[in-house]
Amino acid sequence: MKTDGIILDIDGTIWNTTPIVAKAWNSAIEEICPALPRVTAEILQTQFGKPMNVIAANLFKGITDSERKQLLEECCIREQKAIAENESDITYPYVVNTIKELSRKYKIYIVSNCHDGYIELTARKNKITDHISDFECYGHNGKAKAENISLLVKRNNLKFPVYVGDTEGDMEACQKAGVPFIWAAYGFGKNLDEDKLAGKIEVFSELLKLVD
């Protein structure tokens, strides 16, 4: 597959933070809106990849918009603190070494629907900051993933970009942006239509065989 830029998703593609995030979010829920149901890692895996406001609307029902906004902000603060303090290995196998190897030949980018600061945290924790050429996210500009993929492609003058993600939402965003989609089948997404894929990987290191 010919490419001049590899764009990566984060959750379900680079690593799996959902057990840590669930614990952090539940601490915020217990303090701010204790009547709300608690979240689990499994619940979060069905939501991650969506814009943060959509996740909040799906999970925090029966409260006002202002309460939901306050709760989401606190969840994100506690999430980033918990991830920053985490010392266990939550990154999928071969991700870091493969990114470093790919970056010798290709520009590596990240586009996510995450909140602001999360991409930088991900890069720092995995020690790949120097290997990421550019990134964009919903939390930075309020734009959906398809728009941010297109924005990053245009900003970096990419002619043959590819996107690596794990969910149907990632695939649909790539279709809207006109960017080939490689499915990280080890992640959160299930039963994607393989006729719509440009490629599929069962482990991250298989990217080395897919791109040219």
Coordinates of C-alpha atoms in Angstrom, one line a residue:
M1 CA 0.0 0.0 0.0
K2 CA 1.5 3.3 -1.1
T3 CA 1.5 6.0 1.5
D4 CA 3.3 9.2 2.5
G5 CA 1.6 9.5 5.9
I6 CA 0.2 7.1 8.5
I7 CA -2.5 8.5 10.7
L8 CA -3.3 6.6 13.9
D9 CA -6.3 6.4 16.2
I10 CA -5.5 6.0 20.0
D11 CA -7.9 4.0 22.1
G12 CA -8.2 0.4 20.8
T13 CA -5.3 1.0 18.4
I14 CA -2.3 2.3 20.4
W15 CA -3.5 1.2 23.9
N16 CA -6.4 0.3 26.1
T17 CA -7.0 2.7 29.0
T18 CA -10.6 1.7 29.7
P19 CA -10.0 0.0 33.1
I20 CA -8.1 3.0 34.3
V21 CA -10.6 5.5 32.9
A22 CA -13.6 3.7 34.3
K23 CA -12.1 4.0 37.8
A24 CA -11.3 7.7 37.4
W25 CA -14.7 8.5 35.9
N26 CA -16.5 6.6 38.6
S27 CA -14.8 8.7 41.3
A28 CA -16.0 11.8 39.6
I29 CA -19.6 10.4 39.2
E30 CA -19.7 9.4 42.9
E31 CA -18.7 12.9 43.9
I32 CA -20.6 15.1 41.5
C33 CA -23.7 13.1 40.4
P34 CA -23.9 10.0 42.7
A35 CA -27.4 9.0 41.4
L36 CA -25.9 8.2 37.9
P37 CA -25.0 4.6 37.0
R38 CA -21.3 3.8 37.2
V39 CA -19.3 3.0 34.1
T40 CA -17.2 -0.1 33.3
A41 CA -14.3 -0.7 31.0
E42 CA -16.7 -2.7 28.8
I43 CA -19.1 0.1 28.6
L44 CA -16.4 2.6 27.7
Q45 CA -15.1 0.3 24.9
T46 CA -18.5 0.7 23.2
Q47 CA -18.2 4.5 23.5
F48 CA -14.6 5.3 22.9
G49 CA -14.0 6.7 19.4
K50 CA -17.1 8.9 19.5
P51 CA -16.8 12.7 20.2
M52 CA -16.7 13.5 23.9
N53 CA -20.0 15.3 23.9
V54 CA -21.7 12.2 22.4
I55 CA -20.1 9.9 25.0
A56 CA -21.3 12.2 27.8
A57 CA -24.8 12.3 26.4
N58 CA -24.9 8.5 26.1
L59 CA -23.6 7.8 29.6
F60 CA -24.8 10.7 31.7
K61 CA -28.5 10.8 31.2
G62 CA -31.1 12.6 33.3
I63 CA -29.0 15.6 34.3
T64 CA -28.9 19.1 32.9
D65 CA -26.5 20.2 30.1
S66 CA -24.5 22.2 32.6
E67 CA -24.2 19.3 35.0
R68 CA -23.2 17.0 32.2
K69 CA -20.5 19.5 31.0
Q70 CA -19.2 19.9 34.6
L71 CA -19.1 16.1 35.1
L72 CA -17.3 15.4 31.8
E73 CA -14.7 18.1 32.5
E74 CA -14.0 16.5 35.9
C75 CA -13.9 13.0 34.4
C76 CA -11.3 14.1 31.9
I77 CA -9.2 15.8 34.6
R78 CA -9.2 12.7 36.7
E79 CA -8.7 10.4 33.7
Q80 CA -5.5 12.2 32.6
K81 CA -4.1 12.2 36.2
A82 CA -4.8 8.5 36.6
I83 CA -3.2 7.6 33.2
A84 CA -0.2 9.9 33.9
E85 CA 0.3 8.0 37.3
N86 CA -0.3 4.6 35.8
E87 CA 2.8 2.3 35.8
S88 CA 1.3 -0.9 34.3
D89 CA 1.7 -1.7 30.6
I90 CA -1.6 -0.9 28.8
T91 CA -0.1 -0.5 25.3
Y92 CA -0.8 -3.1 22.7
P93 CA 2.1 -5.4 21.7
Y94 CA 4.7 -4.1 19.3
V95 CA 3.1 -0.6 19.0
V96 CA 5.9 1.5 20.2
N97 CA 8.7 -0.2 18.4
T98 CA 6.7 -0.4 15.2
I99 CA 5.9 3.4 15.4
K100 CA 9.6 4.1 15.8
E101 CA 10.5 1.9 12.9
L102 CA 7.8 3.3 10.6
S103 CA 8.8 6.9 11.5
R104 CA 12.2 6.3 9.9
K105 CA 10.5 6.2 6.5
Y106 CA 7.0 7.7 7.0
K107 CA 5.5 10.7 8.8
I108 CA 3.3 9.5 11.6
Y109 CA 0.2 11.4 12.7
I110 CA -2.6 11.0 15.2
V111 CA -6.3 12.0 14.9
S112 CA -8.7 11.2 17.7
N113 CA -12.1 12.2 19.0
C114 CA -10.5 12.6 22.5
H115 CA -10.4 15.6 24.8
D116 CA -7.6 18.2 24.6
G117 CA -4.3 17.1 26.0
Y118 CA -4.9 13.4 25.7
I119 CA -2.8 12.9 22.5
E120 CA 0.1 14.6 24.2
L121 CA -0.3 12.4 27.2
T122 CA -0.4 9.3 25.1
A123 CA 2.7 10.3 23.3
R124 CA 4.6 11.1 26.5
K125 CA 3.6 7.9 28.2
N126 CA 4.7 5.8 25.3
K127 CA 7.8 7.9 24.6
I128 CA 6.8 8.5 21.0
T129 CA 6.5 12.3 21.1
D130 CA 9.4 12.8 18.8
H131 CA 8.0 10.3 16.3
I132 CA 4.6 12.1 15.8
S133 CA 4.7 14.8 13.2
D134 CA 1.3 16.4 13.8
F135 CA -2.0 15.6 15.5
E136 CA -5.6 16.8 15.8
C137 CA -8.6 16.1 18.0
Y138 CA -12.1 16.9 18.9
G139 CA -11.1 18.5 22.2
H140 CA -8.9 21.0 20.4
N141 CA -11.3 22.3 17.8
G142 CA -14.7 20.7 18.3
K143 CA -14.6 19.0 14.9
A144 CA -15.6 15.4 14.2
K145 CA -13.0 12.8 13.2
A146 CA -13.8 12.9 9.5
E147 CA -13.2 16.7 9.4
N148 CA -10.0 16.4 11.5
I149 CA -8.6 13.7 9.2
S150 CA -9.3 16.0 6.2
L151 CA -7.8 19.0 8.1
L152 CA -4.6 17.2 9.0
V153 CA -4.2 15.7 5.4
K154 CA -4.6 19.2 3.9
R155 CA -2.3 20.9 6.5
N156 CA 0.5 18.4 5.8
N157 CA -0.1 18.2 2.1
L158 CA -0.5 14.4 2.1
K159 CA -1.2 12.7 -1.2
F160 CA -1.5 9.1 -0.1
P161 CA -2.5 9.0 3.6
V162 CA -3.8 6.0 5.4
Y163 CA -5.6 5.8 8.7
V164 CA -5.3 3.0 11.2
G165 CA -8.2 2.6 13.6
D166 CA -10.3 0.0 15.3
T167 CA -14.0 0.9 15.2
E168 CA -16.8 1.2 12.6
G169 CA -16.9 4.9 13.5
D170 CA -13.2 5.2 12.4
M171 CA -14.0 3.4 9.2
E172 CA -17.0 5.7 8.4
A173 CA -14.9 8.8 9.2
C174 CA -12.3 7.6 6.7
Q175 CA -14.9 7.1 4.1
K176 CA -16.2 10.7 4.5
A177 CA -12.6 12.0 4.4
G178 CA -11.7 9.8 1.4
V179 CA -8.8 8.2 3.2
P180 CA -8.0 4.4 3.0
F181 CA -8.8 2.6 6.3
I182 CA -6.7 -0.1 7.9
W183 CA -8.6 -2.0 10.6
A184 CA -6.8 -2.8 13.9
A185 CA -8.9 -5.9 14.4
Y186 CA -7.4 -6.5 17.9
G187 CA -9.2 -3.4 19.2
F188 CA -12.7 -2.5 20.3
G189 CA -14.5 -2.8 17.0
K190 CA -16.2 -6.0 16.0
N191 CA -17.5 -7.4 12.7
L192 CA -16.5 -4.6 10.4
D193 CA -17.4 -5.0 6.7
E194 CA -14.1 -6.2 5.3
D195 CA -15.1 -5.1 1.8
K196 CA -14.7 -1.5 2.9
L197 CA -11.2 -2.0 4.3
A198 CA -7.9 -1.1 2.7
G199 CA -6.2 -3.5 5.0
K200 CA -6.5 -5.4 8.3
I201 CA -4.0 -6.1 11.0
E202 CA -4.3 -8.6 13.9
V203 CA -1.2 -7.1 15.6
F204 CA 0.2 -3.6 15.2
S205 CA 3.5 -4.8 13.7
E206 CA 1.7 -6.1 10.6
L207 CA 1.6 -2.5 9.5
L208 CA 5.2 -3.0 8.4
K209 CA 4.1 -5.5 5.8
L210 CA 1.1 -3.4 4.6
V211 CA 2.7 0.0 3.7
D212 CA 5.2 0.8 1.0

